[in-house]
PDB file of C-alpha atoms in Angstrom:
ATOM      1  CA  UNK C   1      -0.038  -0.018   0.133  1.00 42.00           C
ATOM      2  CA  UNK C   2       1.189   3.325  -0.896  1.00 56.00           C
ATOM      3  CA  UNK C   3       2.114   5.912   1.915  1.00 79.00           C
ATOM      4  CA  UNK C   4       0.854   9.201   2.248  1.00 81.00           C
ATOM      5  CA  UNK C   5       4.361  10.648   1.617  1.00 81.00           C
ATOM      6  CA  UNK C   6       4.223   8.621  -1.791  1.00 86.00           C
ATOM      7  CA  UNK C   7       0.962  10.197  -2.542  1.00 87.00           C
ATOM      8  CA  UNK C   8       1.813  13.901  -1.889  1.00 87.00           C
ATOM      9  CA  UNK C   9       5.277  13.726  -3.752  1.00 88.00           C
ATOM     10  CA  UNK C  10       3.694  12.203  -6.742  1.00 90.00           C
ATOM     11  CA  UNK C  11       0.794  14.683  -6.885  1.00 90.00           C
ATOM     12  CA  UNK C  12       3.694  17.387  -6.874  1.00 89.00           C
ATOM     13  CA  UNK C  13       5.820  15.657  -9.491  1.00 89.00           C
ATOM     14  CA  UNK C  14       3.131  15.324 -11.776  1.00 91.00           C
ATOM     15  CA  UNK C  15       1.338  18.470 -11.156  1.00 89.00           C
ATOM     16  CA  UNK C  16      -2.243  17.102 -11.578  1.00 90.00           C
ATOM     17  CA  UNK C  17      -4.465  14.475  -9.408  1.00 89.00           C
ATOM     18  CA  UNK C  18      -5.360  12.500 -12.369  1.00 91.00           C
ATOM     19  CA  UNK C  19      -1.760  11.835 -13.854  1.00 91.00           C
ATOM     20  CA  UNK C  20      -0.910  11.381 -10.344  1.00 88.00           C
ATOM     21  CA  UNK C  21      -3.594   8.783  -9.975  1.00 88.00           C
ATOM     22  CA  UNK C  22      -2.444   6.740 -13.051  1.00 90.00           C
ATOM     23  CA  UNK C  23       1.363   6.726 -11.841  1.00 88.00           C
ATOM     24  CA  UNK C  24       0.047   5.414  -8.556  1.00 87.00           C
ATOM     25  CA  UNK C  25      -2.231   2.657  -9.986  1.00 87.00           C
ATOM     26  CA  UNK C  26      -5.109   3.806  -8.030  1.00 88.00           C
ATOM     27  CA  UNK C  27      -8.403   5.903  -9.308  1.00 90.00           C
ATOM     28  CA  UNK C  28      -8.725   9.764  -9.279  1.00 89.00           C
ATOM     29  CA  UNK C  29     -11.354   9.868  -6.749  1.00 90.00           C
ATOM     30  CA  UNK C  30      -9.477   7.639  -4.081  1.00 88.00           C
ATOM     31  CA  UNK C  31      -6.646   9.781  -4.243  1.00 87.00           C
ATOM     32  CA  UNK C  32      -8.522  12.843  -3.863  1.00 89.00           C
ATOM     33  CA  UNK C  33     -10.108  11.239  -0.690  1.00 90.00           C
ATOM     34  CA  UNK C  34      -6.367  10.278   0.465  1.00 87.00           C
ATOM     35  CA  UNK C  35      -5.280  13.749  -0.028  1.00 89.00           C
ATOM     36  CA  UNK C  36      -8.159  15.475   1.417  1.00 90.00           C
ATOM     37  CA  UNK C  37      -7.817  13.113   4.873  1.00 90.00           C
ATOM     38  CA  UNK C  38      -3.872  13.831   4.894  1.00 88.00           C
ATOM     39  CA  UNK C  39      -4.866  17.833   4.899  1.00 87.00           C
ATOM     40  CA  UNK C  40      -7.463  17.365   7.453  1.00 90.00           C
ATOM     41  CA  UNK C  41      -4.914  15.751   9.790  1.00 88.00           C
ATOM     42  CA  UNK C  42      -2.480  18.537   9.287  1.00 86.00           C
ATOM     43  CA  UNK C  43      -5.300  21.272   9.333  1.00 89.00           C
ATOM     44  CA  UNK C  44      -3.983  23.148   6.267  1.00 88.00           C
ATOM     45  CA  UNK C  45      -4.091  22.272   2.486  1.00 91.00           C
ATOM     46  CA  UNK C  46      -1.027  21.165   0.926  1.00 91.00           C
ATOM     47  CA  UNK C  47      -1.935  22.244  -2.527  1.00 91.00           C
ATOM     48  CA  UNK C  48      -3.721  25.400  -4.310  1.00 90.00           C
ATOM     49  CA  UNK C  49      -6.307  23.768  -6.198  1.00 84.00           C
ATOM     50  CA  UNK C  50      -7.134  26.556  -8.642  1.00 84.00           C
ATOM     51  CA  UNK C  51      -3.785  26.628 -10.110  1.00 82.00           C
ATOM     52  CA  UNK C  52      -2.714  24.603 -13.108  1.00 84.00           C
ATOM     53  CA  UNK C  53      -0.471  22.565 -12.587  1.00 89.00           C
ATOM     54  CA  UNK C  54      -1.167  22.056  -9.018  1.00 89.00           C
ATOM     55  CA  UNK C  55       1.031  24.636  -6.878  1.00 90.00           C
ATOM     56  CA  UNK C  56       2.339  23.604  -3.384  1.00 91.00           C
ATOM     57  CA  UNK C  57       1.106  26.272  -0.611  1.00 92.00           C
ATOM     58  CA  UNK C  58       3.443  27.047   2.218  1.00 91.00           C
ATOM     59  CA  UNK C  59       2.267  24.113   4.336  1.00 90.00           C
ATOM     60  CA  UNK C  60       2.830  21.942   1.120  1.00 88.00           C
ATOM     61  CA  UNK C  61       6.386  23.109   1.010  1.00 90.00           C
ATOM     62  CA  UNK C  62       7.181  21.961   4.483  1.00 89.00           C
ATOM     63  CA  UNK C  63       5.752  18.822   3.863  1.00 88.00           C
ATOM     64  CA  UNK C  64       7.710  18.251   0.798  1.00 88.00           C
ATOM     65  CA  UNK C  65      10.899  19.231   2.612  1.00 86.00           C
ATOM     66  CA  UNK C  66      10.391  16.679   4.987  1.00 85.00           C
ATOM     67  CA  UNK C  67       9.488  14.086   2.224  1.00 85.00           C
ATOM     68  CA  UNK C  68      12.750  14.648   0.950  1.00 83.00           C
ATOM     69  CA  UNK C  69      14.345  14.241   4.080  1.00 81.00           C
ATOM     70  CA  UNK C  70      12.957  11.012   4.700  1.00 81.00           C
ATOM     71  CA  UNK C  71      13.996   9.946   1.246  1.00 77.00           C
ATOM     72  CA  UNK C  72      17.509  11.021   1.535  1.00 76.00           C
ATOM     73  CA  UNK C  73      17.342   8.850   5.058  1.00 72.00           C
ATOM     74  CA  UNK C  74      16.244   6.069   3.054  1.00 77.00           C
ATOM     75  CA  UNK C  75      18.731   6.287   0.301  1.00 76.00           C
ATOM     76  CA  UNK C  76      21.726   6.714   3.080  1.00 71.00           C
ATOM     77  CA  UNK C  77      20.715   3.656   4.846  1.00 73.00           C
ATOM     78  CA  UNK C  78      20.645   1.807   1.685  1.00 73.00           C
ATOM     79  CA  UNK C  79      23.851   2.784   0.779  1.00 68.00           C
ATOM     80  CA  UNK C  80      25.417   2.312   4.438  1.00 67.00           C
ATOM     81  CA  UNK C  81      24.174  -1.319   4.271  1.00 69.00           C
ATOM     82  CA  UNK C  82      25.665  -1.981   0.847  1.00 68.00           C
ATOM     83  CA  UNK C  83      29.073  -0.615   1.723  1.00 61.00           C
ATOM     84  CA  UNK C  84      28.956  -3.344   4.584  1.00 55.00           C
ATOM     85  CA  UNK C  85      27.982  -5.949   2.029  1.00 53.00           C
ATOM     86  CA  UNK C  86      30.643  -4.907  -0.620  1.00 58.00           C
ATOM     87  CA  UNK C  87      33.380  -2.557   0.304  1.00 51.00           C
ATOM     88  CA  UNK C  88      34.634  -0.042  -2.174  1.00 62.00           C
ATOM     89  CA  UNK C  89      31.537  -0.396  -4.240  1.00 71.00           C
ATOM     90  CA  UNK C  90      28.689   2.090  -5.124  1.00 80.00           C
ATOM     91  CA  UNK C  91      27.811   5.216  -7.018  1.00 88.00           C
ATOM     92  CA  UNK C  92      29.342   8.817  -7.295  1.00 94.00           C
ATOM     93  CA  UNK C  93      26.721  11.270  -8.760  1.00 96.00           C
ATOM     94  CA  UNK C  94      29.210  14.368  -9.490  1.00 98.00           C
ATOM     95  CA  UNK C  95      27.851  17.641 -11.186  1.00 97.00           C
ATOM     96  CA  UNK C  96      29.472  20.096 -12.823  1.00 95.00           C
ATOM     97  CA  UNK C  97      29.495  22.822 -15.730  1.00 92.00           C
ATOM     98  CA  UNK C  98      30.803  22.192 -19.226  1.00 92.00           C
ATOM     99  CA  UNK C  99      34.014  24.017 -18.361  1.00 93.00           C
ATOM    100  CA  UNK C 100      34.326  22.042 -15.286  1.00 95.00           C
ATOM    101  CA  UNK C 101      33.929  18.776 -16.617  1.00 96.00           C
ATOM    102  CA  UNK C 102      35.858  19.490 -19.736  1.00 94.00           C
ATOM    103  CA  UNK C 103      38.699  21.131 -18.608  1.00 94.00           C
ATOM    104  CA  UNK C 104      39.614  20.917 -14.991  1.00 95.00           C
ATOM    105  CA  UNK C 105      38.693  17.391 -13.733  1.00 95.00           C
ATOM    106  CA  UNK C 106      39.073  14.969 -16.711  1.00 96.00           C
ATOM    107  CA  UNK C 107      42.335  13.678 -15.404  1.00 95.00           C
ATOM    108  CA  UNK C 108      41.093  13.640 -11.839  1.00 95.00           C
ATOM    109  CA  UNK C 109      37.803  11.576 -13.128  1.00 96.00           C
ATOM    110  CA  UNK C 110      39.989   9.228 -14.998  1.00 96.00           C
ATOM    111  CA  UNK C 111      42.333   8.218 -11.830  1.00 95.00           C
ATOM    112  CA  UNK C 112      39.089   7.970  -9.942  1.00 95.00           C
ATOM    113  CA  UNK C 113      37.847   5.356 -12.482  1.00 94.00           C
ATOM    114  CA  UNK C 114      41.212   3.236 -12.838  1.00 94.00           C
ATOM    115  CA  UNK C 115      41.703   3.377  -8.854  1.00 91.00           C
ATOM    116  CA  UNK C 116      37.931   2.542  -7.792  1.00 89.00           C
ATOM    117  CA  UNK C 117      36.643   0.505 -10.995  1.00 90.00           C
ATOM    118  CA  UNK C 118      33.805  -1.010  -9.177  1.00 87.00           C
ATOM    119  CA  UNK C 119      32.227   2.339  -8.116  1.00 90.00           C
ATOM    120  CA  UNK C 120      29.910   3.755 -10.680  1.00 91.00           C
ATOM    121  CA  UNK C 121      30.504   7.051 -12.083  1.00 95.00           C
ATOM    122  CA  UNK C 122      27.514   9.256 -13.006  1.00 97.00           C
ATOM    123  CA  UNK C 123      27.959  12.902 -14.336  1.00 97.00           C
ATOM    124  CA  UNK C 124      25.366  15.628 -14.541  1.00 97.00           C
ATOM    125  CA  UNK C 125      26.385  18.820 -16.585  1.00 95.00           C
ATOM    126  CA  UNK C 126      24.418  21.992 -15.645  1.00 92.00           C
ATOM    127  CA  UNK C 127      25.064  25.664 -14.855  1.00 86.00           C
ATOM    128  CA  UNK C 128      26.506  26.476 -11.327  1.00 87.00           C
ATOM    129  CA  UNK C 129      22.641  27.447 -10.031  1.00 88.00           C
ATOM    130  CA  UNK C 130      21.194  24.477 -11.024  1.00 92.00           C
ATOM    131  CA  UNK C 131      23.922  22.295  -9.599  1.00 95.00           C
ATOM    132  CA  UNK C 132      23.666  23.979  -6.302  1.00 94.00           C
ATOM    133  CA  UNK C 133      19.713  23.218  -6.263  1.00 94.00           C
ATOM    134  CA  UNK C 134      20.362  19.519  -7.154  1.00 96.00           C
ATOM    135  CA  UNK C 135      22.597  19.384  -4.520  1.00 95.00           C
ATOM    136  CA  UNK C 136      20.358  20.861  -1.932  1.00 92.00           C
ATOM    137  CA  UNK C 137      17.670  18.331  -2.993  1.00 90.00           C
ATOM    138  CA  UNK C 138      20.488  15.489  -2.646  1.00 89.00           C
ATOM    139  CA  UNK C 139      20.065  14.777  -6.333  1.00 93.00           C
ATOM    140  CA  UNK C 140      23.930  15.234  -6.498  1.00 96.00           C
ATOM    141  CA  UNK C 141      26.769  13.445  -4.188  1.00 95.00           C
ATOM    142  CA  UNK C 142      29.200  16.462  -4.808  1.00 97.00           C
ATOM    143  CA  UNK C 143      29.553  19.533  -6.904  1.00 98.00           C
ATOM    144  CA  UNK C 144      31.890  22.571  -7.168  1.00 97.00           C
ATOM    145  CA  UNK C 145      31.711  26.265  -6.497  1.00 95.00           C
ATOM    146  CA  UNK C 146      33.878  28.949  -6.411  1.00 94.00           C
ATOM    147  CA  UNK C 147      31.470  31.482  -4.714  1.00 92.00           C
ATOM    148  CA  UNK C 148      32.785  32.188  -1.203  1.00 92.00           C
ATOM    149  CA  UNK C 149      29.407  32.936   0.094  1.00 93.00           C
ATOM    150  CA  UNK C 150      27.980  29.738  -1.245  1.00 94.00           C
ATOM    151  CA  UNK C 151      31.163  27.955   0.383  1.00 96.00           C
ATOM    152  CA  UNK C 152      30.186  29.143   3.578  1.00 94.00           C
ATOM    153  CA  UNK C 153      27.144  27.963   3.672  1.00 93.00           C
ATOM    154  CA  UNK C 154      28.151  24.372   3.433  1.00 92.00           C
ATOM    155  CA  UNK C 155      29.487  22.656   6.263  1.00 89.00           C
ATOM    156  CA  UNK C 156      30.863  20.124   3.815  1.00 93.00           C
ATOM    157  CA  UNK C 157      33.333  21.485   1.676  1.00 95.00           C
ATOM    158  CA  UNK C 158      36.964  20.760   0.390  1.00 95.00           C
ATOM    159  CA  UNK C 159      39.511  22.940  -1.734  1.00 96.00           C
ATOM    160  CA  UNK C 160      39.862  21.417  -5.200  1.00 96.00           C
ATOM    161  CA  UNK C 161      41.742  23.546  -7.699  1.00 94.00           C
ATOM    162  CA  UNK C 162      42.279  27.252  -8.928  1.00 94.00           C
ATOM    163  CA  UNK C 163      42.177  28.980 -12.176  1.00 95.00           C
ATOM    164  CA  UNK C 164      42.453  32.315 -13.323  1.00 96.00           C
ATOM    165  CA  UNK C 165      40.100  34.544 -15.699  1.00 96.00           C
ATOM    166  CA  UNK C 166      41.531  36.503 -18.281  1.00 97.00           C
ATOM    167  CA  UNK C 167      40.589  39.028 -20.995  1.00 98.00           C
ATOM    168  CA  UNK C 168      40.786  37.426 -24.294  1.00 98.00           C
ATOM    169  CA  UNK C 169      41.037  39.626 -27.578  1.00 98.00           C
ATOM    170  CA  UNK C 170      40.981  38.751 -30.912  1.00 97.00           C
ATOM    171  CA  UNK C 171      44.373  39.210 -32.720  1.00 96.00           C
ATOM    172  CA  UNK C 172      42.470  40.779 -35.674  1.00 95.00           C
ATOM    173  CA  UNK C 173      40.926  43.485 -33.431  1.00 95.00           C
ATOM    174  CA  UNK C 174      42.249  47.095 -33.076  1.00 93.00           C
ATOM    175  CA  UNK C 175      43.970  46.976 -29.650  1.00 95.00           C
ATOM    176  CA  UNK C 176      43.492  50.435 -27.644  1.00 93.00           C
ATOM    177  CA  UNK C 177      46.890  52.570 -27.552  1.00 93.00           C
ATOM    178  CA  UNK C 178      49.382  51.363 -25.137  1.00 92.00           C
ATOM    179  CA  UNK C 179      47.802  48.111 -24.542  1.00 96.00           C
ATOM    180  CA  UNK C 180      49.734  45.880 -26.938  1.00 95.00           C
ATOM    181  CA  UNK C 181      52.869  46.038 -24.750  1.00 94.00           C
ATOM    182  CA  UNK C 182      51.017  44.033 -21.742  1.00 96.00           C
ATOM    183  CA  UNK C 183      49.315  41.455 -24.147  1.00 97.00           C
ATOM    184  CA  UNK C 184      50.257  37.741 -23.135  1.00 97.00           C
ATOM    185  CA  UNK C 185      50.395  34.711 -25.910  1.00 97.00           C
ATOM    186  CA  UNK C 186      49.012  31.264 -25.375  1.00 96.00           C
ATOM    187  CA  UNK C 187      52.529  30.324 -24.853  1.00 96.00           C
ATOM    188  CA  UNK C 188      52.670  32.851 -21.978  1.00 96.00           C
ATOM    189  CA  UNK C 189      49.715  31.649 -20.398  1.00 97.00           C
ATOM    190  CA  UNK C 190      50.601  27.790 -20.653  1.00 95.00           C
ATOM    191  CA  UNK C 191      54.106  28.892 -19.104  1.00 95.00           C
ATOM    192  CA  UNK C 192      52.185  30.103 -16.090  1.00 94.00           C
ATOM    193  CA  UNK C 193      53.332  33.996 -16.740  1.00 95.00           C
ATOM    194  CA  UNK C 194      49.853  35.230 -16.138  1.00 94.00           C
ATOM    195  CA  UNK C 195      50.033  33.856 -12.851  1.00 94.00           C
ATOM    196  CA  UNK C 196      53.067  35.831 -11.782  1.00 93.00           C
ATOM    197  CA  UNK C 197      52.985  38.741  -9.295  1.00 91.00           C
ATOM    198  CA  UNK C 198      55.057  40.764 -11.848  1.00 93.00           C
ATOM    199  CA  UNK C 199      53.186  40.484 -14.658  1.00 94.00           C
ATOM    200  CA  UNK C 200      51.550  43.867 -15.561  1.00 94.00           C
ATOM    201  CA  UNK C 201      47.661  44.399 -15.497  1.00 95.00           C
ATOM    202  CA  UNK C 202      45.577  46.606 -17.633  1.00 96.00           C
ATOM    203  CA  UNK C 203      42.189  48.579 -16.816  1.00 96.00           C
ATOM    204  CA  UNK C 204      39.203  46.955 -18.382  1.00 96.00           C
ATOM    205  CA  UNK C 205      38.254  50.585 -19.151  1.00 96.00           C
ATOM    206  CA  UNK C 206      40.850  50.727 -21.893  1.00 96.00           C
ATOM    207  CA  UNK C 207      38.770  48.071 -23.817  1.00 97.00           C
ATOM    208  CA  UNK C 208      35.318  49.499 -23.312  1.00 95.00           C
ATOM    209  CA  UNK C 209      35.001  50.194 -27.094  1.00 95.00           C
ATOM    210  CA  UNK C 210      35.438  46.618 -27.964  1.00 96.00           C
ATOM    211  CA  UNK C 211      32.248  44.323 -28.363  1.00 97.00           C
ATOM    212  CA  UNK C 212      31.860  41.398 -25.675  1.00 98.00           C
ATOM    213  CA  UNK C 213      30.746  37.831 -25.622  1.00 98.00           C
ATOM    214  CA  UNK C 214      29.470  37.382 -22.166  1.00 97.00           C
ATOM    215  CA  UNK C 215      27.883  34.327 -20.182  1.00 95.00           C
ATOM    216  CA  UNK C 216      24.544  34.444 -19.210  1.00 93.00           C
ATOM    217  CA  UNK C 217      22.886  34.508 -15.537  1.00 91.00           C
ATOM    218  CA  UNK C 218      23.394  31.351 -13.815  1.00 82.00           C
ATOM    219  CA  UNK C 219      27.027  31.262 -14.358  1.00 84.00           C
ATOM    220  CA  UNK C 220      29.469  32.386 -11.936  1.00 85.00           C
ATOM    221  CA  UNK C 221      31.388  34.402 -14.473  1.00 91.00           C
ATOM    222  CA  UNK C 222      28.115  36.341 -15.322  1.00 92.00           C
ATOM    223  CA  UNK C 223      28.054  37.577 -11.648  1.00 89.00           C
ATOM    224  CA  UNK C 224      31.803  38.249 -11.658  1.00 92.00           C
ATOM    225  CA  UNK C 225      31.877  40.361 -14.990  1.00 94.00           C
ATOM    226  CA  UNK C 226      28.631  42.307 -13.742  1.00 94.00           C
ATOM    227  CA  UNK C 227      30.554  43.424 -10.797  1.00 93.00           C
ATOM    228  CA  UNK C 228      33.684  44.371 -12.761  1.00 95.00           C
ATOM    229  CA  UNK C 229      31.767  46.570 -15.086  1.00 95.00           C
ATOM    230  CA  UNK C 230      30.107  48.161 -12.650  1.00 94.00           C
ATOM    231  CA  UNK C 231      33.363  48.938 -10.614  1.00 93.00           C
ATOM    232  CA  UNK C 232      35.028  50.403 -13.763  1.00 94.00           C
ATOM    233  CA  UNK C 233      31.875  52.507 -14.442  1.00 95.00           C
ATOM    234  CA  UNK C 234      30.723  51.549 -18.004  1.00 95.00           C
ATOM    235  CA  UNK C 235      28.377  49.538 -19.638  1.00 96.00           C
ATOM    236  CA  UNK C 236      30.114  46.985 -21.779  1.00 96.00           C
ATOM    237  CA  UNK C 237      29.004  46.538 -25.928  1.00 97.00           C
ATOM    238  CA  UNK C 238      27.482  43.016 -25.832  1.00 97.00           C
ATOM    239  CA  UNK C 239      27.794  41.088 -29.071  1.00 97.00           C
ATOM    240  CA  UNK C 240      26.443  37.808 -27.580  1.00 97.00           C
ATOM    241  CA  UNK C 241      25.189  36.034 -24.342  1.00 97.00           C
ATOM    242  CA  UNK C 242      26.128  32.533 -24.373  1.00 95.00           C
ATOM    243  CA  UNK C 243      25.673  29.377 -21.382  1.00 91.00           C
ATOM    244  CA  UNK C 244      29.329  27.839 -22.488  1.00 91.00           C
ATOM    245  CA  UNK C 245      32.565  29.251 -21.797  1.00 93.00           C
ATOM    246  CA  UNK C 246      34.072  26.988 -24.666  1.00 93.00           C
ATOM    247  CA  UNK C 247      31.905  28.447 -26.674  1.00 95.00           C
ATOM    248  CA  UNK C 248      32.650  32.075 -26.388  1.00 96.00           C
ATOM    249  CA  UNK C 249      36.251  31.405 -26.390  1.00 96.00           C
ATOM    250  CA  UNK C 250      35.966  29.561 -29.771  1.00 95.00           C
ATOM    251  CA  UNK C 251      33.711  32.379 -31.211  1.00 97.00           C
ATOM    252  CA  UNK C 252      36.751  34.574 -30.009  1.00 97.00           C
ATOM    253  CA  UNK C 253      39.289  32.858 -31.550  1.00 95.00           C
ATOM    254  CA  UNK C 254      37.586  33.163 -34.915  1.00 96.00           C
ATOM    255  CA  UNK C 255      37.557  37.013 -34.300  1.00 96.00           C
ATOM    256  CA  UNK C 256      33.864  37.711 -33.180  1.00 97.00           C
ATOM    257  CA  UNK C 257      34.571  39.743 -30.438  1.00 97.00           C
ATOM    258  CA  UNK C 258      36.264  39.763 -27.111  1.00 98.00           C
ATOM    259  CA  UNK C 259      35.424  37.740 -24.042  1.00 98.00           C
ATOM    260  CA  UNK C 260      36.655  36.383 -20.742  1.00 97.00           C
ATOM    261  CA  UNK C 261      38.364  32.857 -20.441  1.00 97.00           C
ATOM    262  CA  UNK C 262      40.044  30.789 -17.938  1.00 96.00           C
ATOM    263  CA  UNK C 263      43.754  29.750 -17.952  1.00 96.00           C
ATOM    264  CA  UNK C 264      42.866  26.245 -17.783  1.00 95.00           C
ATOM    265  CA  UNK C 265      41.305  26.371 -21.474  1.00 95.00           C
ATOM    266  CA  UNK C 266      44.381  28.128 -22.920  1.00 96.00           C
ATOM    267  CA  UNK C 267      45.860  26.001 -25.589  1.00 91.00           C
ATOM    268  CA  UNK C 268      47.616  25.776 -28.821  1.00 89.00           C
ATOM    269  CA  UNK C 269      44.611  26.409 -30.668  1.00 87.00           C
ATOM    270  CA  UNK C 270      44.538  29.830 -28.771  1.00 93.00           C
ATOM    271  CA  UNK C 271      47.203  31.496 -31.036  1.00 95.00           C
ATOM    272  CA  UNK C 272      44.599  33.739 -32.547  1.00 96.00           C
ATOM    273  CA  UNK C 273      43.899  35.677 -29.271  1.00 97.00           C
ATOM    274  CA  UNK C 274      45.753  37.963 -27.046  1.00 98.00           C
ATOM    275  CA  UNK C 275      45.199  38.087 -23.201  1.00 98.00           C
ATOM    276  CA  UNK C 276      45.440  40.465 -20.699  1.00 97.00           C
ATOM    277  CA  UNK C 277      45.287  40.596 -16.663  1.00 96.00           C
ATOM    278  CA  UNK C 278      42.942  43.084 -15.502  1.00 95.00           C
ATOM    279  CA  UNK C 279      43.526  45.449 -12.879  1.00 93.00           C
ATOM    280  CA  UNK C 280      40.212  46.153 -11.353  1.00 88.00           C
ATOM    281  CA  UNK C 281      39.374  42.766 -10.004  1.00 81.00           C
ATOM    282  CA  UNK C 282      41.397  39.384  -8.494  1.00 79.00           C
ATOM    283  CA  UNK C 283      40.307  37.057 -11.274  1.00 89.00           C
ATOM    284  CA  UNK C 284      41.813  34.349  -9.346  1.00 93.00           C
ATOM    285  CA  UNK C 285      39.085  31.628  -8.636  1.00 94.00           C
ATOM    286  CA  UNK C 286      39.399  28.758  -5.826  1.00 95.00           C
ATOM    287  CA  UNK C 287      37.038  25.984  -6.322  1.00 96.00           C
ATOM    288  CA  UNK C 288      35.776  23.714  -3.662  1.00 97.00           C
ATOM    289  CA  UNK C 289      34.122  20.473  -3.769  1.00 97.00           C
ATOM    290  CA  UNK C 290      30.645  20.845  -2.026  1.00 97.00           C
ATOM    291  CA  UNK C 291      28.785  17.791  -0.389  1.00 96.00           C
ATOM    292  CA  UNK C 292      25.068  17.761   0.628  1.00 93.00           C
ATOM    293  CA  UNK C 293      24.268  19.065   4.248  1.00 88.00           C
ATOM    294  CA  UNK C 294      23.975  15.754   5.914  1.00 83.00           C
ATOM    295  CA  UNK C 295      25.673  13.272   8.238  1.00 78.00           C
ATOM    296  CA  UNK C 296      26.426  10.166   6.081  1.00 80.00           C
ATOM    297  CA  UNK C 297      29.160  10.573   3.489  1.00 86.00           C
ATOM    298  CA  UNK C 298      29.215   7.487   1.180  1.00 86.00           C
ATOM    299  CA  UNK C 299      32.527   5.456   0.598  1.00 85.00           C
ATOM    300  CA  UNK C 300      32.252   6.751  -2.916  1.00 88.00           C
ATOM    301  CA  UNK C 301      32.390  10.416  -2.069  1.00 92.00           C
ATOM    302  CA  UNK C 302      35.022  10.076   0.466  1.00 89.00           C
ATOM    303  CA  UNK C 303      37.302   8.408  -2.152  1.00 89.00           C
ATOM    304  CA  UNK C 304      36.841  11.056  -4.588  1.00 95.00           C
ATOM    305  CA  UNK C 305      37.738  13.749  -1.779  1.00 94.00           C
ATOM    306  CA  UNK C 306      41.033  11.690  -0.982  1.00 92.00           C
ATOM    307  CA  UNK C 307      42.000  12.184  -4.379  1.00 93.00           C
ATOM    308  CA  UNK C 308      41.509  15.919  -4.421  1.00 91.00           C
ATOM    309  CA  UNK C 309      44.408  16.217  -1.604  1.00 79.00           C
ATOM    310  CA  UNK C 310      47.846  17.292  -2.731  1.00 70.00           C
TER     311      UNK C 310
END
């Protein structure tokens, strides 16, 4: 027999009593009666009946939060029992942006799979804001963030890696007077010159006449660029807004517009770009691995954290 929690969670997922009843293999009138009994026991409605799809009331939000906690406890129990039965097995569901999964952690993932071949690895590729939401719902075991405010909110976080954001300008663009002497090549970036303190910086205001490719909201770099332009006191000439850092860099390499890139992405194919350290902001980002805020940490996650340590 289905529990009250399953009824409410399925109605929430489906947004309709009719579809929820079909999924639960009961009649719609029976589900309606069950819902009314649950709401009578609580003393408040859980769903707003006049909205389609059905929306949770404040009481419904609290009820759903409790359901998710129960699901999380059941999942943790299953995983703990499984670990007792078969050591060094399990699943790691890891979330990251396209940039992180493609440029920052491929070697780490390869090392993990080779060292723990019995652990099943699942990757979820989304924007940073979406990943944080999935982590909160415990639909991820681990994700990454370089936002210090976000990191402080999580009790379980571990230093992972760093990168540096640079302004990338197509070689074909007309450089502002006096800036060419401070330009760095892709060879300079790969040699680590941009990270040296003595490497000169350039004010972003010198480039305000250039068109820019910027990232869309939901990306960490969007927030950083907005703060940078606000501090510099000008509104950039935006040519395109994109969701992927790699796409922005690729279009910049073809001369479309200037953009911001991570030094981790700079390679031999970046010959057609010149790079600049920006004076107005510290664009060195420190990424931390974030875990859900719960007591139990599966073996598969603990093993991954161990690989992060130098």
